Coordinates of C-alpha atoms in Angstrom, one line a residue:
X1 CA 0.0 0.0 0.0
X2 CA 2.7 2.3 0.6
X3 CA 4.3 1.7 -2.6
X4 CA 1.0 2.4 -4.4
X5 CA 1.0 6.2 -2.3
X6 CA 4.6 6.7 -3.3
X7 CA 4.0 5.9 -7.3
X8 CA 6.6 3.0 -7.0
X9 CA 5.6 -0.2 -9.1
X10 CA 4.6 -3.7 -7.7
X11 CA 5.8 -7.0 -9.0
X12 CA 2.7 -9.8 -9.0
X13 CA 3.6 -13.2 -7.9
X14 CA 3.0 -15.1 -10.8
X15 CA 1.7 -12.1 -13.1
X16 CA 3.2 -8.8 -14.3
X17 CA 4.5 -5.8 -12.6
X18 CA 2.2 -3.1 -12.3
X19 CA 2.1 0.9 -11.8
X20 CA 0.1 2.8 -10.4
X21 CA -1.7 5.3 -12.9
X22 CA -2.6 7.4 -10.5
X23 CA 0.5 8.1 -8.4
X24 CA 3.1 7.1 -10.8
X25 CA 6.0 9.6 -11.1
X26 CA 8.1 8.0 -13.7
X27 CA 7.8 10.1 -17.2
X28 CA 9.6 7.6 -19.6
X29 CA 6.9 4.6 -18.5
X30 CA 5.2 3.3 -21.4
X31 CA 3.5 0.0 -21.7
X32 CA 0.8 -1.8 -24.3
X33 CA -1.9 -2.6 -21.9
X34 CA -3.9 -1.6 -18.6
X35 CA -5.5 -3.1 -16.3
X36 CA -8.7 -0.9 -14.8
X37 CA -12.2 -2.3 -13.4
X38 CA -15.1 -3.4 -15.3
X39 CA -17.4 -0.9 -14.4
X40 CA -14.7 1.8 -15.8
X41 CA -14.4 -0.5 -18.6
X42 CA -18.0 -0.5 -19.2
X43 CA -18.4 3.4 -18.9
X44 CA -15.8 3.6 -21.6
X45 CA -17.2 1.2 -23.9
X46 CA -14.3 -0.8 -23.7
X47 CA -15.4 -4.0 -22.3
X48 CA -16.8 -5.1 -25.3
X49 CA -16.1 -8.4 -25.9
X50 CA -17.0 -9.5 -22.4
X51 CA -20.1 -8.3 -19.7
X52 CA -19.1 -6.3 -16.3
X53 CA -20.9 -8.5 -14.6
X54 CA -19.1 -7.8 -11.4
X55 CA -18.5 -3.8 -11.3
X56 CA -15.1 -4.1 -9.6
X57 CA -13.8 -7.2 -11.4
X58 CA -10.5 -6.9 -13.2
X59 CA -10.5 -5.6 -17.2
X60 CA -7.2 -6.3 -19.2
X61 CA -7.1 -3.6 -21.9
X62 CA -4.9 -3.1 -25.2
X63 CA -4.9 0.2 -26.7
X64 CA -3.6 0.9 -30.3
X65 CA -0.9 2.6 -29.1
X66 CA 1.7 2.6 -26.2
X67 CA 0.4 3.9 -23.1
X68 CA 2.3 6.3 -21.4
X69 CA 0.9 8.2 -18.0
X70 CA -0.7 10.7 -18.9
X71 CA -3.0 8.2 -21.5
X72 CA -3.3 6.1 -18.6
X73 CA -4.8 9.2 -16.1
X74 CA -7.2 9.7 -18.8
X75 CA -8.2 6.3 -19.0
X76 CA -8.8 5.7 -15.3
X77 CA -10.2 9.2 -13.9
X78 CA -13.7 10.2 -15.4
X79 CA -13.2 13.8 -14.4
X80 CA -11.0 13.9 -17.7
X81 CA -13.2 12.4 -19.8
X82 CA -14.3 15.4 -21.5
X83 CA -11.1 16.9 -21.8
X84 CA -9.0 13.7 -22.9
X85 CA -11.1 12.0 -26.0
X86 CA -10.0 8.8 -25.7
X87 CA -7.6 7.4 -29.2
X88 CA -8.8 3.6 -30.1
X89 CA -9.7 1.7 -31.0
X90 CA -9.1 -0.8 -27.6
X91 CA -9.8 -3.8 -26.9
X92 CA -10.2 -6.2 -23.6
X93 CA -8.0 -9.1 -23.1
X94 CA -7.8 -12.5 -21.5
X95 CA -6.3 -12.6 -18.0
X96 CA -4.8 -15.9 -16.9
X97 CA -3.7 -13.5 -13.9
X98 CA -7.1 -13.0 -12.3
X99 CA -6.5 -13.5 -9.1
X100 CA -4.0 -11.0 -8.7
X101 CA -5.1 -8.8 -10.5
X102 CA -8.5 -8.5 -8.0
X103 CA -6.0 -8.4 -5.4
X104 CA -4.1 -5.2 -6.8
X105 CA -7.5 -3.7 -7.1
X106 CA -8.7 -4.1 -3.9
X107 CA -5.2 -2.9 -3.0
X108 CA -5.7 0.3 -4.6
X109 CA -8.8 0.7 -2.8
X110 CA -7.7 0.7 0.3
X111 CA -4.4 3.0 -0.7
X112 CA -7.3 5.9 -1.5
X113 CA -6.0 5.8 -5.0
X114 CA -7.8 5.2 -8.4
X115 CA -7.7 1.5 -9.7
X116 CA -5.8 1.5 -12.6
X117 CA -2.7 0.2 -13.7
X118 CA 0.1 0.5 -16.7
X119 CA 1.1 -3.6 -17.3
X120 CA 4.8 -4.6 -17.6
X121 CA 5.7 -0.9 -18.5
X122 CA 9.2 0.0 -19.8
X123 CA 11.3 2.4 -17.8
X124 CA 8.8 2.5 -14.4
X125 CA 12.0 1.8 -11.8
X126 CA 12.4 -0.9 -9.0
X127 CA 9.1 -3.0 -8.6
X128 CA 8.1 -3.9 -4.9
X129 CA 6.9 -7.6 -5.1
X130 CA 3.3 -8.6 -4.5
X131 CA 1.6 -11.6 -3.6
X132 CA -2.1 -12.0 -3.7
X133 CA -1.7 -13.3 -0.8
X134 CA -0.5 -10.2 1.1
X135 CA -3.7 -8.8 0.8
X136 CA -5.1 -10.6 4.0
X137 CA -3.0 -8.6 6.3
X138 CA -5.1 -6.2 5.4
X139 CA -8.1 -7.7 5.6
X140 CA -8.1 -10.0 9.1
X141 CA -9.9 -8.5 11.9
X142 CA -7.8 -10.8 13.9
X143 CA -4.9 -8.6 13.7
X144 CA -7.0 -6.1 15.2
X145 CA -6.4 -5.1 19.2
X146 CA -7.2 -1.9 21.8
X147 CA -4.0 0.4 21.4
X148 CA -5.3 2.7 24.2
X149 CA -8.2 4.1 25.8
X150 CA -9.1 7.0 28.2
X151 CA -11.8 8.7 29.5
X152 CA -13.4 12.1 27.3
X153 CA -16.0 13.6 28.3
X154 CA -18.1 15.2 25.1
X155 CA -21.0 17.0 24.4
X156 CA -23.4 13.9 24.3
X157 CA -22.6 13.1 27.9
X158 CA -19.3 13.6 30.1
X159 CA -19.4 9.9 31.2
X160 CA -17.6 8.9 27.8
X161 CA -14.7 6.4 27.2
X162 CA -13.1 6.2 24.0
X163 CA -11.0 3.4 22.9
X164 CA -8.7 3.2 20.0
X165 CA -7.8 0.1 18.1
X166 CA -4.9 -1.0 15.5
X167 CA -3.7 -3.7 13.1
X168 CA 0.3 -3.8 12.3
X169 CA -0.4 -3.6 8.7
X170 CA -2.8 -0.9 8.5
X171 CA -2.6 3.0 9.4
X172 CA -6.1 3.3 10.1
X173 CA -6.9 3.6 13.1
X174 CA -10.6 3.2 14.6
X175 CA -12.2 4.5 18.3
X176 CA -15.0 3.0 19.6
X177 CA -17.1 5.8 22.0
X178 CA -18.5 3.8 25.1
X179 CA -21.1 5.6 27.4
X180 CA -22.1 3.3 30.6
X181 CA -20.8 0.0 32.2
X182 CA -19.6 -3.1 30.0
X183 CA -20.7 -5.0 32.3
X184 CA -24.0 -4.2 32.3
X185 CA -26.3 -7.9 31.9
X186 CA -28.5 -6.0 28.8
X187 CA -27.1 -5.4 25.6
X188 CA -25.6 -2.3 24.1
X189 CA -27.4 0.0 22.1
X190 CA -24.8 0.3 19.4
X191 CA -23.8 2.5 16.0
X192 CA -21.4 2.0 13.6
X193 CA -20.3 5.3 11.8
X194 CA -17.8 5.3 9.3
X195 CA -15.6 8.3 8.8
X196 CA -16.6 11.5 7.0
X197 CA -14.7 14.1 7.1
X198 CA -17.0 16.5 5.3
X199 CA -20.1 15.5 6.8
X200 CA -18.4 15.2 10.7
X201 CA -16.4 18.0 10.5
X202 CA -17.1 20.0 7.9
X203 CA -20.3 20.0 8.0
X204 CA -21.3 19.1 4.8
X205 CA -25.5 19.1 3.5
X206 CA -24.6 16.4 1.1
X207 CA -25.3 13.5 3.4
X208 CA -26.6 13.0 6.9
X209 CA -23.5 11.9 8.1
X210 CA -22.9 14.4 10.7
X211 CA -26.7 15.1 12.3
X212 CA -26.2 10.4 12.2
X213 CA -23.2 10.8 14.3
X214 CA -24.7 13.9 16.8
X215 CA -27.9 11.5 17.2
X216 CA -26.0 8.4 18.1
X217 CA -23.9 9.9 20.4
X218 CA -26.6 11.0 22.4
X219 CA -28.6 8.0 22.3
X220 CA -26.1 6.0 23.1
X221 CA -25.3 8.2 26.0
X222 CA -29.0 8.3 27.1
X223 CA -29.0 4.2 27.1
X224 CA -26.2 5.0 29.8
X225 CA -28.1 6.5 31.8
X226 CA -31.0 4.6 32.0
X227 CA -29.2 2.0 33.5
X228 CA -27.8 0.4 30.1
X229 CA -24.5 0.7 28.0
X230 CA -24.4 2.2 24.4
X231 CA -21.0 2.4 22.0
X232 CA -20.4 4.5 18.5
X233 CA -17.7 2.8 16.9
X234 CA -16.2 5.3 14.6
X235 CA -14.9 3.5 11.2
X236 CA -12.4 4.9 9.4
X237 CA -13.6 3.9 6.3
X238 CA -14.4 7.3 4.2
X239 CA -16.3 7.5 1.8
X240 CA -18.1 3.9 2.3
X241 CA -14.3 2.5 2.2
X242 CA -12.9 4.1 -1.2
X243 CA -11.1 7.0 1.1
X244 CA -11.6 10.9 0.8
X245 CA -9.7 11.7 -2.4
X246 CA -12.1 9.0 -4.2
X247 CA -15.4 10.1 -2.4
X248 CA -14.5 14.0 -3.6
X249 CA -14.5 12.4 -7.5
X250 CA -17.5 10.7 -6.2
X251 CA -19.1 14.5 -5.7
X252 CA -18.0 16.2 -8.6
X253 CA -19.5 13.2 -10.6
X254 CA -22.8 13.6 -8.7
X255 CA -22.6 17.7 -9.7
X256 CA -23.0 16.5 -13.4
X257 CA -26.1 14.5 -12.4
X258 CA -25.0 11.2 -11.6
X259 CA -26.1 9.6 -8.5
X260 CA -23.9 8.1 -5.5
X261 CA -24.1 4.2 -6.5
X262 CA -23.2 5.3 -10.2
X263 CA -20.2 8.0 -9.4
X264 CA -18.7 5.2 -7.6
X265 CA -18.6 2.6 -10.3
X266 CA -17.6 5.1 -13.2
X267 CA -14.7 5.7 -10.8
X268 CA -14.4 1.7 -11.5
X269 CA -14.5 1.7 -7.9
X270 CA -17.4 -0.6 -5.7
X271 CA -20.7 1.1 -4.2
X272 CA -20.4 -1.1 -0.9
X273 CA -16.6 -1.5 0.1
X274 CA -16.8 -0.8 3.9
X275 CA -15.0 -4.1 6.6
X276 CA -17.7 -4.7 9.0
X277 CA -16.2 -7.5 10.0
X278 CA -13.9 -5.2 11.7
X279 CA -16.7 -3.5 13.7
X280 CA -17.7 -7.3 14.6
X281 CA -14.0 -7.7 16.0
X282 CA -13.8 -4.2 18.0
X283 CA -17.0 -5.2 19.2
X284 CA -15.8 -8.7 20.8
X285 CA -12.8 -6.7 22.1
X286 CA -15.3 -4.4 24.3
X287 CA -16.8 -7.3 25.5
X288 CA -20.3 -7.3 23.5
X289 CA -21.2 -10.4 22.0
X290 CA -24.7 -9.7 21.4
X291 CA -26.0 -5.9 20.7
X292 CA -29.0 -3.6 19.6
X293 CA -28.1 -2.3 16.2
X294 CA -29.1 1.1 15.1
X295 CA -29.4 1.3 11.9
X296 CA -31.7 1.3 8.2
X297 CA -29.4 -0.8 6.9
X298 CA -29.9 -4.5 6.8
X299 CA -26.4 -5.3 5.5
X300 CA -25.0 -4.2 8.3
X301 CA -27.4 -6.5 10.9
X302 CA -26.0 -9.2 8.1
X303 CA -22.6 -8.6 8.8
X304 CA -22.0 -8.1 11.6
X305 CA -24.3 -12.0 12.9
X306 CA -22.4 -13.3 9.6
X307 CA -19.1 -12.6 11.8
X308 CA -20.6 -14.1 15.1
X309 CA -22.4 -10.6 17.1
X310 CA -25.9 -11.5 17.8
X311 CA -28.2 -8.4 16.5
X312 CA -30.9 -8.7 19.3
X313 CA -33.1 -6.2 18.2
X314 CA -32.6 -3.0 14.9
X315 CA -33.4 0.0 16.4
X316 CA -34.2 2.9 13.6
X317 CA -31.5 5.6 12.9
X318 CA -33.2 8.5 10.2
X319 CA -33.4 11.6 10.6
X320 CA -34.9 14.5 8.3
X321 CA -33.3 15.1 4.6
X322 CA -32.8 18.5 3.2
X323 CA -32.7 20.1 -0.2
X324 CA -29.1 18.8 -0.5
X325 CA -29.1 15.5 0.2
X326 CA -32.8 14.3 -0.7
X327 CA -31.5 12.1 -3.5
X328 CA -28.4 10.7 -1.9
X329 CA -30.9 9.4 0.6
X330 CA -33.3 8.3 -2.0
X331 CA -30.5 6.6 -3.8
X332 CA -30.0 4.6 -0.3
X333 CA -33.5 3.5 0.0
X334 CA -34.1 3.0 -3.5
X335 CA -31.1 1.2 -4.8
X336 CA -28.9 0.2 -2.0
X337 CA -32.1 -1.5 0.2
X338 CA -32.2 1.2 3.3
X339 CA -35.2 0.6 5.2
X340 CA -36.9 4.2 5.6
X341 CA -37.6 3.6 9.4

């Protein structure tokens, strides 16, 4: 992952090496093929000979000519679609590679960068080797355990313990907020909130991510004290897990009229991409093996009993829309299956 930050290529065991559109700082790279998602592939027409049946599946493309990095930027981001025609014809390949190249996909996703590769370019510098296989470090909620906690008294209630949690192979790090005893016999009333910076912070009308977090927090701090326990685990997963840079190129595609679900997959990136199995494991940690979910979401009561919590009861979580975000939140009832109470 750091390599894919820093521009440097990787090396696939048992496939090709692989740079970074994106990131890549190495002018004199040039190479005959790229390797993007389908659903990028499918926005650009070039997936003809085969269907994107799976939006983030792997797409091995040939173009007429060499590709060097600035043809590849123009390939993989769709802000430069109208300034970059693209030169064809192109044409997607075979990939006897598959495997790997899903895994240097999902890879990119979770460096925050745009999936897109040049293949086996000439004159990209000293490849850091790969193996699908690496990609589980990332990926095991095992790995996960408390780094530290202390007590922080916030607005929702002064009574507030936060505790922060770590994995050795990835820098994001995620709190969980926990109002009221652990040991309480009943079980928690619990959110999970992933990270957004514009909404939280910032802000932002876009979404309902920040009035969510506000409402949480102060339930969960009301179940404490009634007598009960309530946690907020906060996710660093922006942007429903494609990271902040890719959730901004999410917005800008939604200002020329497309919605959430769609921005996301012309970026060639998935809709869904967050690791509740992670909540699941920094929920065991705390002690709560069986909880009360708030939440419209189904896939997250899904998740989170597929990886052993017990969702006793889904408590609600909506709150008003405004002129901003009305079709965001549409989107999520309509297409993505939020319940609207």
């Amino acid at each position: 992952m750091d390599a894919l930050r820093h521009g440097w290529p990787i090396a696939l065991d048992g496939g090709p090496t692989l740079l970074p559109a994106e990131t890549a700082f190495a002018p004199g790279a040039r190479a005959e093929r790229m390797l993007i998602g389908a659903a990028r592939a499918e926005t650009l027409k070039l997936a003809n000979q085969r269907e994107a049946a799976v939006p983030e599946a792997p797409v091995l493309v040939r173009g007429a000519g060499k590709f060097d990095l600035a043809a590849a930027r123009a390939l993989a981001d769709p802000a430069l679609d109208l300034a970059n025609p693209l030169k064809g014809p192109f044409r997607a390949e075979s990939l006897d590679w598959a495997e790997g190249a899903a895994a240097a996909l999902e890879l990119a996703r979770i460096a925050g960068i745009l999936p897109a590769f040049l293949v086996d370019p000439a004159n990209a510098g000293e490849a850091q080797p790969f193996a699908p296989a690496d990609l589980a470090a990332f990926t095991d909620p095992a790995r996960l355990v408390i780094a530290a906690r202390a007590h922080l008294p916030v607005a929702a209630g002064e009574a507030c313990e936060i505790v922060a949690f770590r994995t050795p192979d990835d820098l994001r790090e995620h709190v969980a907020l926990v109002f009221g005893d652990p040991r309480s016999d009943t079980p928690p009333l619990v959110r999970l909130h992933s990270e957004c910076l514009t909404g939280d912070v910032l802000g932002s009308l876009k979404c309902d991510c920040g009035p969510q977090l506000d409402a949480a927090l102060h339930a969960a701090s009301q179940k404490a004290r009634s007598g009960g326990w309530g946690v907020v685990l906060y996710l660093r997963q922006e942007g429903r897990g494609i990271g902040l840079v890719n959730k901004l190129r999410a917005y800008r595609l939604q200002d020329e009229g497309f919605d959430t679900i769609d921005a996301n997959r012309r970026l060639g990136l998935p809709d869904e991409a967050r690791d509740f199995p992670v909540a699941a494991r920094m929920l065991d940690l705390l002690g709560a093996r069986s909880v009360r979910l708030m939440t419209n979401n189904l896939a997250k009561v899904v998740a989170l009993e597929d990886a052993g919590v017990r969702v006793v009861e889904r408590v609600p979580h909506q709150l008003p829309d405004n002129p901003h975000n009305a079709r965001y939140l549409a989107t999520k009832r309509d297409r993505a299956g939020h319940l609207l109470r």
